[in-house]
mmCIF file of C-alpha atoms in Angstrom:
data_model
loop_
_atom_site.group_PDB
_atom_site.id
_atom_site.type_symbol
_atom_site.label_atom_id
_atom_site.label_comp_id
_atom_site.label_asym_id
_atom_site.label_seq_id
_atom_site.Cartn_x
_atom_site.Cartn_y
_atom_site.Cartn_z
ATOM 1 C CA MET A 765 20.239 -11.710 -0.110
ATOM 2 C CA VAL A 766 18.573 -8.556 1.152
ATOM 3 C CA ASN A 767 14.830 -9.009 1.570
ATOM 4 C CA PRO A 768 12.687 -6.441 -0.279
ATOM 5 C CA MET A 769 10.515 -3.866 1.483
ATOM 6 C CA VAL A 770 7.066 -2.753 0.289
ATOM 7 C CA PHE A 771 4.598 -0.170 1.579
ATOM 8 C CA PHE A 772 0.872 0.555 1.695
ATOM 9 C CA HIS A 773 -0.733 3.967 2.159
ATOM 10 C CA ASN A 774 -4.157 3.385 3.735
ATOM 11 C CA ALA A 775 -7.380 5.388 3.958
ATOM 12 C CA VAL A 776 -10.700 5.161 5.782
ATOM 13 C CA ASP A 777 -13.678 6.547 3.847
ATOM 14 C CA GLY A 778 -11.211 8.369 1.607
ATOM 15 C CA GLU A 779 -9.376 10.083 4.481
ATOM 16 C CA PRO A 780 -5.670 9.261 4.935
ATOM 17 C CA LEU A 781 -5.023 6.775 7.721
ATOM 18 C CA GLY A 782 -1.291 6.184 7.405
ATOM 19 C CA TYR A 783 1.560 4.112 6.105
ATOM 20 C CA ILE A 784 2.530 0.475 6.714
ATOM 21 C CA SER A 785 5.821 -0.994 5.506
ATOM 22 C CA PHE A 786 6.589 -4.695 5.255
ATOM 23 C CA GLU A 787 9.699 -6.806 4.922
ATOM 24 C CA LEU A 788 9.068 -9.650 2.455
ATOM 25 C CA PHE A 789 10.887 -12.926 3.122
ATOM 26 C CA ALA A 790 12.209 -13.565 -0.406
ATOM 27 C CA ASP A 791 15.065 -15.570 1.086
ATOM 28 C CA LYS A 792 12.612 -18.194 2.423
ATOM 29 C CA VAL A 793 9.539 -18.017 0.132
ATOM 30 C CA PRO A 794 10.626 -16.517 -3.209
ATOM 31 C CA LYS A 795 7.564 -17.569 -5.273
ATOM 32 C CA THR A 796 5.088 -16.062 -2.818
ATOM 33 C CA THR A 797 7.106 -12.870 -2.472
ATOM 34 C CA GLU A 798 7.416 -12.379 -6.227
ATOM 35 C CA ASN A 799 3.710 -13.069 -6.801
ATOM 36 C CA PHE A 800 2.791 -10.501 -4.126
ATOM 37 C CA ARG A 801 5.110 -7.872 -5.601
ATOM 38 C CA ALA A 802 3.840 -8.524 -9.151
ATOM 39 C CA LEU A 803 0.249 -7.884 -8.001
ATOM 40 C CA ARG A 804 1.024 -4.698 -6.060
ATOM 41 C CA LEU A 805 -1.013 -2.455 -8.363
ATOM 42 C CA PHE A 806 -4.120 -4.550 -7.730
ATOM 43 C CA TRP A 807 -4.047 -4.329 -3.916
ATOM 44 C CA VAL A 808 -5.394 -0.795 -4.099
ATOM 45 C CA LEU A 809 -9.068 -1.678 -4.384
ATOM 46 C CA CYS A 810 -10.382 -3.331 -1.262
ATOM 47 C CA THR A 811 -9.734 -4.553 2.233
ATOM 48 C CA ARG A 812 -11.870 -6.590 4.603
ATOM 49 C CA VAL A 813 -11.195 -6.490 8.309
ATOM 50 C CA THR A 814 -11.857 -9.419 10.604
ATOM 51 C CA THR A 815 -11.249 -7.991 14.044
ATOM 52 C CA SER A 816 -9.103 -9.854 16.573
ATOM 53 C CA LEU A 817 -7.544 -12.182 13.983
ATOM 54 C CA ALA A 818 -6.559 -10.611 10.702
ATOM 55 C CA ILE A 819 -6.929 -7.827 8.180
ATOM 56 C CA MET A 820 -7.534 -9.371 4.760
ATOM 57 C CA ALA A 821 -7.049 -7.832 1.326
ATOM 58 C CA LEU A 822 -7.708 -9.186 -2.117
ATOM 59 C CA ALA A 823 -7.304 -8.195 -5.713
ATOM 60 C CA PRO A 824 -10.552 -7.119 -7.452
ATOM 61 C CA ASN A 825 -10.592 -10.414 -9.352
ATOM 62 C CA PRO A 826 -9.657 -13.317 -7.034
ATOM 63 C CA SER A 827 -8.266 -15.284 -9.990
ATOM 64 C CA MET A 828 -5.477 -12.728 -10.523
ATOM 65 C CA GLY A 829 -1.987 -13.936 -9.788
ATOM 66 C CA ARG A 830 -0.282 -17.237 -10.355
ATOM 67 C CA ILE A 831 -1.624 -20.277 -8.550
ATOM 68 C CA PHE A 832 1.148 -22.140 -6.760
ATOM 69 C CA ASP A 833 2.292 -23.840 -3.585
ATOM 70 C CA GLU A 834 5.290 -23.019 -1.446
ATOM 71 C CA ASN A 835 6.748 -24.121 1.866
ATOM 72 C CA PHE A 836 5.435 -23.559 5.388
ATOM 73 C CA ILE A 837 8.784 -23.023 7.154
ATOM 74 C CA LEU A 838 7.777 -19.669 8.633
ATOM 75 C CA LYS A 839 5.173 -19.536 11.392
ATOM 76 C CA HIS A 840 2.272 -17.271 12.417
ATOM 77 C CA MET A 841 4.049 -16.486 15.681
ATOM 78 C CA ALA A 842 3.082 -12.867 16.374
ATOM 79 C CA PRO A 843 0.927 -9.918 15.354
ATOM 80 C CA GLY A 844 2.142 -8.226 12.178
ATOM 81 C CA ILE A 845 2.776 -11.426 10.202
ATOM 82 C CA LEU A 846 1.914 -11.183 6.480
ATOM 83 C CA SER A 847 0.470 -14.408 5.040
ATOM 84 C CA MET A 848 -1.226 -15.669 1.864
ATOM 85 C CA ALA A 849 -4.855 -16.714 2.145
ATOM 86 C CA ASN A 850 -5.814 -19.865 0.289
ATOM 87 C CA GLY A 851 -8.507 -22.506 0.015
ATOM 88 C CA GLY A 852 -6.235 -25.550 0.115
ATOM 89 C CA PRO A 853 -3.320 -27.000 -1.857
ATOM 90 C CA THR A 854 -2.238 -25.054 -4.974
ATOM 91 C CA THR A 855 -4.638 -22.152 -4.333
ATOM 92 C CA ASN A 856 -2.241 -19.341 -3.343
ATOM 93 C CA SER A 857 -2.863 -16.451 -5.728
ATOM 94 C CA SER A 858 -4.176 -12.981 -4.901
ATOM 95 C CA GLN A 859 -5.430 -12.789 -1.309
ATOM 96 C CA PHE A 860 -3.356 -12.013 1.743
ATOM 97 C CA PHE A 861 -3.833 -11.093 5.379
ATOM 98 C CA ILE A 862 -1.998 -9.316 8.173
ATOM 99 C CA CYS A 863 -2.284 -11.182 11.470
ATOM 100 C CA THR A 864 -3.376 -9.007 14.386
ATOM 101 C CA ALA A 865 -2.698 -11.745 16.946
ATOM 102 C CA LYS A 866 -0.642 -14.915 17.257
ATOM 103 C CA THR A 867 -2.441 -17.396 14.970
ATOM 104 C CA GLU A 868 -0.447 -20.619 15.253
ATOM 105 C CA TRP A 869 -3.409 -22.772 14.097
ATOM 106 C CA LEU A 870 -2.743 -21.348 10.606
ATOM 107 C CA ASP A 871 0.758 -22.888 10.511
ATOM 108 C CA GLY A 872 1.070 -25.483 7.768
ATOM 109 C CA LYS A 873 -2.024 -24.101 6.002
ATOM 110 C CA HIS A 874 -1.041 -20.569 4.909
ATOM 111 C CA VAL A 875 2.340 -19.348 3.647
ATOM 112 C CA VAL A 876 3.941 -16.672 5.846
ATOM 113 C CA PHE A 877 5.893 -14.336 3.558
ATOM 114 C CA GLY A 878 6.530 -11.105 5.452
ATOM 115 C CA LYS A 879 6.055 -8.941 8.517
ATOM 116 C CA VAL A 880 5.151 -5.370 9.411
ATOM 117 C CA LYS A 881 8.289 -3.260 9.878
ATOM 118 C CA GLU A 882 6.652 0.150 10.397
ATOM 119 C CA GLY A 883 3.055 1.181 10.979
ATOM 120 C CA ARG A 884 1.894 -1.311 13.593
ATOM 121 C CA ASN A 885 -0.318 1.514 14.909
ATOM 122 C CA ILE A 886 -1.996 1.737 11.478
ATOM 123 C CA VAL A 887 -2.657 -2.022 11.510
ATOM 124 C CA GLU A 888 -4.244 -1.600 14.963
ATOM 125 C CA ALA A 889 -6.339 1.344 13.722
ATOM 126 C CA LYS A 890 -7.586 -0.697 10.740
ATOM 127 C CA GLU A 891 -8.504 -3.511 13.118
ATOM 128 C CA ARG A 892 -10.475 -1.129 15.360
ATOM 129 C CA PHE A 893 -12.573 0.048 12.424
ATOM 130 C CA GLY A 894 -13.436 -3.513 11.395
ATOM 131 C CA SER A 895 -15.803 -4.451 8.578
ATOM 132 C CA LYS A 896 -18.855 -4.019 10.814
ATOM 133 C CA SER A 897 -18.233 -0.269 11.169
ATOM 134 C CA GLY A 898 -19.394 0.222 7.580
ATOM 135 C CA LYS A 899 -16.347 2.371 6.861
ATOM 136 C CA LYS A 900 -14.523 1.728 3.603
ATOM 137 C CA ILE A 901 -10.921 0.825 4.390
ATOM 138 C CA THR A 902 -8.670 0.936 1.334
ATOM 139 C CA ILE A 903 -5.069 0.706 0.251
ATOM 140 C CA VAL A 904 -4.767 3.902 -1.798
ATOM 141 C CA ASP A 905 -1.163 3.471 -2.913
ATOM 142 C CA CYS A 906 1.496 0.811 -2.695
ATOM 143 C CA GLY A 907 4.940 0.061 -3.961
#
């Protein structure tokens, strides 16, 4: 099985920031990968940045997406890991984050389902802006 690739085009206050591509681990976590791909049109609206740990994004309505559980085989072992945010068992749905550091304490709690393939510099730029800057960081296109 060849794992699918997806991309985000990002902006800061409406100005282009750049492109990030991800490999999705459909071979290991097929439910999570398919849910993420099915929601791709909804990722466009907002992003929250928590500097030094993760860049989080969510659909405009947090109840979008299927609610499900999947395995925790993959680990938060490096920056650039793509993982589903959740509030406990059976709460994976429409929020995800990109790790900006090794976050092993998240292992067994959040499903890792991909990694940054290109655009690590864009992830770092988004992290530098952070939510406290007041700048609006958005995903303006994805596919």
